[in-house]
Short mmCIF file of C-alpha atoms in Angstrom, two decimals:
data_model
loop_
_atom_site.label_atom_id
_atom_site.label_comp_id
_atom_site.label_asym_id
_atom_site.label_seq_id
_atom_site.Cartn_x
_atom_site.Cartn_y
_atom_site.Cartn_z
CA UNK A 1 123.22 -123.12 57.66
CA UNK A 2 120.09 -123.53 59.78
CA UNK A 3 118.49 -127.02 59.73
CA UNK A 4 115.83 -128.78 61.78
CA UNK A 5 117.97 -131.54 63.25
CA UNK A 6 115.15 -133.07 65.29
CA UNK A 7 113.09 -133.54 62.15
CA UNK A 8 115.99 -135.04 60.22
CA UNK A 9 116.81 -137.51 63.01
CA UNK A 10 113.11 -138.41 63.48
CA UNK A 11 112.73 -139.21 59.78
CA UNK A 12 115.88 -141.35 59.76
CA UNK A 13 114.81 -143.22 62.91
CA UNK A 14 111.33 -143.92 61.53
CA UNK A 15 112.84 -145.23 58.30
CA UNK A 16 115.16 -147.48 60.26
CA UNK A 17 112.23 -148.79 62.33
CA UNK A 18 110.04 -149.36 59.24
CA UNK A 19 112.83 -151.14 57.37
CA UNK A 20 113.41 -153.47 60.32
CA UNK A 21 109.71 -154.19 61.11
CA UNK A 22 110.23 -152.76 64.60
CA UNK A 23 113.30 -154.91 65.39
CA UNK A 24 116.60 -153.25 66.07
CA UNK A 25 119.59 -153.85 63.90
CA UNK A 26 122.51 -152.60 65.98
CA UNK A 27 124.89 -152.06 63.08
CA UNK A 28 122.30 -149.97 61.22
CA UNK A 29 121.71 -147.81 64.32
CA UNK A 30 125.47 -147.29 64.59
CA UNK A 31 125.67 -146.35 60.91
CA UNK A 32 122.73 -143.94 61.22
CA UNK A 33 124.21 -142.13 64.21
CA UNK A 34 127.68 -141.90 62.60
CA UNK A 35 126.15 -140.34 59.47
CA UNK A 36 123.99 -137.98 61.51
CA UNK A 37 126.90 -136.77 63.62
CA UNK A 38 129.12 -136.32 60.56
CA UNK A 39 126.43 -134.03 59.14
CA UNK A 40 126.12 -132.24 62.48
CA UNK A 41 129.88 -131.75 62.62
CA UNK A 42 129.87 -130.16 59.18
CA UNK A 43 127.02 -127.75 59.86
CA UNK A 44 126.91 -126.82 63.52
CA UNK A 45 129.11 -124.80 65.76
CA UNK A 46 130.35 -125.88 69.20
CA UNK A 47 127.54 -123.84 70.78
CA UNK A 48 124.96 -125.75 68.77
CA UNK A 49 126.62 -129.06 69.70
CA UNK A 50 126.10 -128.14 73.35
CA UNK A 51 122.42 -127.48 72.66
CA UNK A 52 122.10 -130.87 70.93
CA UNK A 53 123.87 -132.59 73.79
CA UNK A 54 121.60 -130.98 76.39
CA UNK A 55 118.52 -132.21 74.53
CA UNK A 56 119.97 -135.71 74.24
CA UNK A 57 120.90 -135.63 77.93
CA UNK A 58 117.28 -134.77 78.80
CA UNK A 59 116.14 -137.83 76.82
CA UNK A 60 118.73 -139.93 78.64
CA UNK A 61 117.37 -138.76 82.02
CA UNK A 62 113.86 -139.71 80.96
CA UNK A 63 115.11 -143.17 79.98
CA UNK A 64 116.68 -143.44 83.46
CA UNK A 65 113.31 -142.45 84.92
CA UNK A 66 111.50 -145.06 82.83
CA UNK A 67 113.92 -147.74 84.00
CA UNK A 68 113.31 -146.72 87.62
CA UNK A 69 109.54 -146.87 87.15
CA UNK A 70 109.69 -150.23 85.41
CA UNK A 71 112.08 -151.74 87.97
CA UNK A 72 109.32 -151.55 90.61
CA UNK A 73 107.65 -154.54 88.94
CA UNK A 74 110.87 -156.33 88.04
CA UNK A 75 113.07 -158.61 90.10
CA UNK A 76 116.37 -157.50 88.62
CA UNK A 77 118.72 -154.94 90.10
CA UNK A 78 119.27 -152.16 87.59
CA UNK A 79 122.59 -152.37 85.82
CA UNK A 80 124.35 -149.73 83.72
CA UNK A 81 123.92 -151.87 80.59
CA UNK A 82 120.85 -149.99 79.37
CA UNK A 83 119.48 -151.82 76.39
CA UNK A 84 119.03 -155.37 77.77
CA UNK A 85 117.78 -154.07 81.14
CA UNK A 86 114.74 -152.20 79.82
CA UNK A 87 113.68 -155.26 77.84
CA UNK A 88 114.31 -157.52 80.87
CA UNK A 89 112.32 -155.34 83.22
CA UNK A 90 109.36 -155.05 80.86
CA UNK A 91 109.39 -158.80 80.18
CA UNK A 92 109.25 -159.19 83.95
CA UNK A 93 106.08 -157.09 84.01
CA UNK A 94 104.51 -159.41 81.43
CA UNK A 95 105.60 -162.47 83.43
CA UNK A 96 104.17 -161.13 86.67
CA UNK A 97 100.78 -160.27 85.17
CA UNK A 98 100.72 -163.67 83.47
CA UNK A 99 101.31 -165.36 86.83
CA UNK A 100 98.44 -163.43 88.43
CA UNK A 101 96.06 -164.11 85.56
CA UNK A 102 96.81 -167.83 85.62
CA UNK A 103 95.94 -167.80 89.32
CA UNK A 104 92.65 -166.07 88.51
CA UNK A 105 91.91 -168.59 85.73
CA UNK A 106 92.55 -171.47 88.18
CA UNK A 107 89.86 -169.98 90.42
CA UNK A 108 87.53 -169.67 87.43
CA UNK A 109 88.06 -173.40 86.72
CA UNK A 110 87.22 -174.22 90.35
CA UNK A 111 84.01 -172.19 90.15
CA UNK A 112 83.06 -174.08 86.97
CA UNK A 113 83.63 -177.43 88.73
CA UNK A 114 81.53 -176.31 91.69
CA UNK A 115 78.76 -175.16 89.31
CA UNK A 116 78.60 -178.69 87.85
CA UNK A 117 77.60 -180.03 91.29
CA UNK A 118 75.52 -177.03 92.36
CA UNK A 119 71.80 -177.06 92.96
CA UNK A 120 69.27 -175.50 92.30
CA UNK A 121 69.68 -174.79 88.55
CA UNK A 122 69.55 -171.02 89.11
CA UNK A 123 72.63 -171.19 91.34
CA UNK A 124 74.37 -173.43 88.81
CA UNK A 125 73.66 -170.90 86.07
CA UNK A 126 74.88 -167.98 88.15
CA UNK A 127 78.14 -169.70 89.02
CA UNK A 128 78.77 -170.60 85.38
CA UNK A 129 78.01 -167.05 84.30
CA UNK A 130 80.53 -165.66 86.81
CA UNK A 131 83.16 -168.13 85.66
CA UNK A 132 82.61 -167.03 82.04
CA UNK A 133 82.86 -163.36 83.00
CA UNK A 134 86.20 -164.00 84.70
CA UNK A 135 87.54 -165.61 81.51
CA UNK A 136 86.38 -162.68 79.40
CA UNK A 137 87.89 -160.07 81.72
CA UNK A 138 91.28 -161.78 81.61
CA UNK A 139 91.63 -160.80 77.94
CA UNK A 140 93.47 -157.73 79.22
CA UNK A 141 96.72 -159.57 79.93
CA UNK A 142 97.19 -160.54 76.31
CA UNK A 143 96.52 -156.98 75.11
CA UNK A 144 98.76 -155.26 77.65
CA UNK A 145 101.47 -157.82 76.95
CA UNK A 146 101.39 -156.95 73.24
CA UNK A 147 101.54 -153.22 73.98
CA UNK A 148 104.52 -153.71 76.26
CA UNK A 149 106.33 -155.73 73.58
CA UNK A 150 105.92 -152.83 71.15
CA UNK A 151 107.18 -150.36 73.78
CA UNK A 152 110.25 -152.53 74.39
CA UNK A 153 111.12 -152.41 70.69
CA UNK A 154 110.75 -148.62 70.46
CA UNK A 155 112.66 -147.92 73.68
CA UNK A 156 115.52 -150.15 72.57
CA UNK A 157 115.92 -148.13 69.38
CA UNK A 158 115.71 -144.78 71.22
CA UNK A 159 118.19 -145.81 73.87
CA UNK A 160 120.70 -147.16 71.41
CA UNK A 161 120.50 -143.99 69.31
CA UNK A 162 120.93 -141.73 72.35
CA UNK A 163 124.00 -143.65 73.54
CA UNK A 164 125.56 -143.60 70.08
CA UNK A 165 124.98 -139.86 69.65
CA UNK A 166 126.62 -139.18 73.00
CA UNK A 167 129.59 -141.34 72.00
CA UNK A 168 129.97 -139.61 68.65
CA UNK A 169 129.73 -136.11 70.16
CA UNK A 170 133.01 -136.79 71.93
CA UNK A 171 134.49 -137.99 75.23
CA UNK A 172 133.84 -134.72 77.09
CA UNK A 173 130.08 -135.20 76.64
CA UNK A 174 128.85 -137.55 79.38
CA UNK A 175 125.18 -138.48 79.62
CA UNK A 176 123.37 -138.27 82.94
CA UNK A 177 122.41 -141.78 84.05
CA UNK A 178 120.31 -140.64 86.99
CA UNK A 179 117.29 -138.41 87.49
CA UNK A 180 117.81 -135.05 89.18
CA UNK A 181 117.22 -135.90 92.84
CA UNK A 182 114.81 -133.16 93.85
CA UNK A 183 111.58 -134.81 92.60
CA UNK A 184 109.12 -136.09 95.21
CA UNK A 185 107.22 -138.09 92.60
CA UNK A 186 108.71 -141.58 92.79
CA UNK A 187 105.71 -143.77 92.01
CA UNK A 188 105.18 -147.22 93.55
CA UNK A 189 108.13 -148.87 95.28
CA UNK A 190 109.35 -152.44 94.92
CA UNK A 191 107.52 -154.82 97.22
CA UNK A 192 110.60 -155.52 99.34
CA UNK A 193 111.26 -151.77 99.78
CA UNK A 194 107.66 -150.79 100.43
CA UNK A 195 106.83 -149.83 104.06
CA UNK A 196 103.74 -151.37 105.67
CA UNK A 197 100.75 -149.28 106.84
CA UNK A 198 101.95 -149.79 110.41
CA UNK A 199 105.34 -148.32 109.44
CA UNK A 200 103.62 -145.28 107.93
CA UNK A 201 101.30 -144.88 110.93
CA UNK A 202 104.22 -145.01 113.32
CA UNK A 203 106.23 -142.48 111.31
CA UNK A 204 103.22 -140.20 111.08
CA UNK A 205 102.65 -140.37 114.82
CA UNK A 206 106.28 -139.49 115.49
CA UNK A 207 106.35 -136.41 113.29
CA UNK A 208 105.87 -133.02 115.00
CA UNK A 209 102.76 -130.99 114.21
CA UNK A 210 103.35 -128.24 111.62
CA UNK A 211 104.03 -124.77 113.00
CA UNK A 212 100.98 -122.54 112.74
CA UNK B 1 74.09 -180.13 64.70
CA UNK B 2 77.74 -179.62 65.59
CA UNK B 3 79.73 -182.65 66.63
CA UNK B 4 81.12 -181.64 70.06
CA UNK B 5 83.85 -184.29 69.74
CA UNK B 6 85.69 -182.51 66.93
CA UNK B 7 89.44 -181.86 67.29
CA UNK B 8 90.27 -178.22 67.82
CA UNK B 9 93.74 -176.64 67.67
CA UNK B 10 94.22 -173.29 69.40
CA UNK B 11 97.37 -171.27 68.64
CA UNK B 12 98.63 -168.33 70.71
CA UNK B 13 101.96 -167.25 72.18
CA UNK B 14 100.25 -166.09 75.42
CA UNK B 15 99.56 -168.93 77.86
CA UNK B 16 96.72 -166.98 79.46
CA UNK B 17 94.92 -166.55 76.14
CA UNK B 18 95.22 -170.31 75.47
CA UNK B 19 93.65 -170.90 78.92
CA UNK B 20 90.84 -168.42 78.23
CA UNK B 21 89.92 -169.90 74.85
CA UNK B 22 90.18 -173.45 76.17
CA UNK B 23 87.96 -172.51 79.14
CA UNK B 24 85.30 -170.94 76.90
CA UNK B 25 85.35 -173.88 74.47
CA UNK B 26 84.97 -176.30 77.41
CA UNK B 27 81.99 -174.36 78.71
CA UNK B 28 80.35 -174.61 75.28
CA UNK B 29 80.92 -178.37 75.41
CA UNK B 30 84.04 -179.07 73.36
CA UNK B 31 86.64 -181.30 75.00
CA UNK B 32 89.19 -182.36 72.35
CA UNK B 33 91.33 -179.24 72.45
CA UNK B 34 95.06 -179.07 71.70
CA UNK B 35 97.33 -176.06 72.02
CA UNK B 36 100.30 -174.66 70.13
CA UNK B 37 102.42 -171.71 71.30
CA UNK B 38 103.30 -170.52 67.80
CA UNK B 39 102.77 -171.16 64.09
CA UNK B 40 105.68 -173.55 63.70
CA UNK B 41 104.44 -175.72 66.58
CA UNK B 42 100.95 -175.64 65.05
CA UNK B 43 102.25 -176.92 61.72
CA UNK B 44 103.93 -179.87 63.47
CA UNK B 45 100.68 -180.73 65.28
CA UNK B 46 98.67 -180.40 62.04
CA UNK B 47 100.95 -182.97 60.41
CA UNK B 48 100.52 -185.40 63.33
CA UNK B 49 96.74 -185.24 63.86
CA UNK B 50 93.56 -184.42 61.93
CA UNK B 51 91.92 -181.25 63.18
CA UNK B 52 88.45 -179.97 62.40
CA UNK B 53 89.01 -176.36 63.49
CA UNK B 54 91.93 -173.99 64.02
CA UNK B 55 91.65 -170.91 66.24
CA UNK B 56 94.75 -168.73 66.00
CA UNK B 57 96.25 -165.45 67.16
CA UNK B 58 97.88 -163.22 64.51
CA UNK B 59 100.72 -161.47 66.35
CA UNK B 60 103.24 -164.27 66.97
CA UNK B 61 106.89 -164.79 66.17
CA UNK B 62 108.63 -166.17 64.20
CA UNK B 63 105.53 -167.20 62.21
CA UNK B 64 102.50 -164.91 62.37
CA UNK B 65 98.94 -166.19 62.39
CA UNK B 66 98.53 -164.88 58.84
CA UNK B 67 101.55 -166.88 57.70
CA UNK B 68 100.16 -169.94 59.46
CA UNK B 69 96.84 -169.43 57.66
CA UNK B 70 98.61 -169.10 54.31
CA UNK B 71 100.55 -172.27 55.06
CA UNK B 72 97.40 -174.15 56.07
CA UNK B 73 95.56 -173.06 52.92
CA UNK B 74 98.34 -174.26 50.61
CA UNK B 75 98.70 -177.72 52.18
CA UNK B 76 96.47 -180.38 50.62
CA UNK B 77 95.87 -182.03 53.99
CA UNK B 78 94.79 -178.87 55.81
CA UNK B 79 93.46 -176.48 53.19
CA UNK B 80 89.79 -177.04 54.00
CA UNK B 81 90.06 -176.86 57.80
CA UNK B 82 87.96 -173.95 59.15
CA UNK B 83 90.25 -171.23 60.53
CA UNK B 84 89.18 -168.48 62.92
CA UNK B 85 91.58 -165.62 63.64
CA UNK B 86 91.37 -164.23 67.20
CA UNK B 87 93.53 -161.12 67.38
CA UNK B 88 94.10 -157.59 68.62
CA UNK B 89 94.86 -156.55 65.02
CA UNK B 90 91.73 -154.67 64.07
CA UNK B 91 92.60 -152.40 61.13
CA UNK B 92 90.69 -152.76 57.89
CA UNK B 93 93.80 -153.92 56.04
CA UNK B 94 94.31 -156.76 58.54
CA UNK B 95 90.82 -158.09 58.03
CA UNK B 96 91.19 -157.78 54.25
CA UNK B 97 94.51 -159.63 54.28
CA UNK B 98 93.12 -162.43 56.44
CA UNK B 99 90.02 -162.75 54.29
CA UNK B 100 92.14 -162.87 51.15
CA UNK B 101 94.28 -165.57 52.74
CA UNK B 102 91.20 -167.68 53.36
CA UNK B 103 90.19 -167.10 57.00
CA UNK B 104 86.65 -168.26 57.82
CA UNK B 105 85.97 -165.74 60.55
CA UNK B 106 87.69 -162.99 62.51
CA UNK B 107 87.38 -162.17 66.20
CA UNK B 108 88.92 -159.00 67.66
CA UNK B 109 90.36 -159.05 71.20
CA UNK B 110 89.03 -158.41 73.78
CA UNK B 111 86.10 -160.71 73.05
CA UNK B 112 83.35 -162.35 75.04
CA UNK B 113 81.93 -165.86 75.19
CA UNK B 114 78.89 -164.94 73.10
CA UNK B 115 81.05 -163.64 70.23
CA UNK B 116 83.16 -166.81 70.22
CA UNK B 117 80.04 -168.99 70.22
CA UNK B 118 78.46 -167.00 67.37
CA UNK B 119 81.59 -167.22 65.23
CA UNK B 120 81.96 -170.95 65.94
CA UNK B 121 78.35 -171.49 64.89
CA UNK B 122 78.92 -169.52 61.67
CA UNK B 123 81.84 -171.77 60.80
CA UNK B 124 80.75 -175.17 62.17
CA UNK B 125 76.96 -174.93 62.06
CA UNK B 126 74.28 -174.42 64.71
CA UNK B 127 74.75 -175.76 68.26
#
């Protein structure tokens, strides 16, 4: 019997999310995936199971990619324990932007103090206006922090579901935990791994000219 | 004219937002400003001190700003304190819910100093 499995799983996941106000209930995710796989077992052939696994494996690779991207901002070394690590890395992003914004707000306070002693009045007014603008522009950190919190909740649910599906499909189905290595698009590197401009210049100078 | 010595309680789970609001209030001329990092902490402070204004975020855990507002409006001691919601929640149903719960004004993030001053004036009176 032909069924749209993606649609069925999407509806069940959304219901789970809605019922839990965005928070994950691990036992409910386990129950959902067991039920889903029981249904899959009943209806699909081994060939179709392979197709399902390949799709799930693609999602798993994307999650690995996300973790790699996020780890650039984080201070933690990536572990194989997926669910807590994504949340940890994203919380680290929030913490780092918070630290920067607090530094900026300290400077805004200093400008305000200087404006109190400044003369003539026009300069005083200008300094105060700049200090106010800095405060207004720092609104972003709160908004991005809230967006990241929502992403953490969604990713946690997706990741848990993917891992459970792979487990239920059987021991001979193993998810990829790494990206395929042939991509040149790696995004920003961690600060400690990032080469300096001098390093790049030196490397560039050492490379042979391309053959014409 | 507004008494610039009133006690103001600002409630937000983001330290940077507390700094921003405090900074803007200071620039307007208010100096008695206390902070709470969530609704539960706010309720403790409201029991300990008399406040003349509450400025609160909505999206906090475990108690949301809406729940804090509902709590404030049912307590005899705090039910008449002006309450301004400052939040990223901007859907019509949010504003309706806050209004029904008794909020005095509603500011959507990101906001500027002029908006805050206008809303304060609407709730406290002219500066």
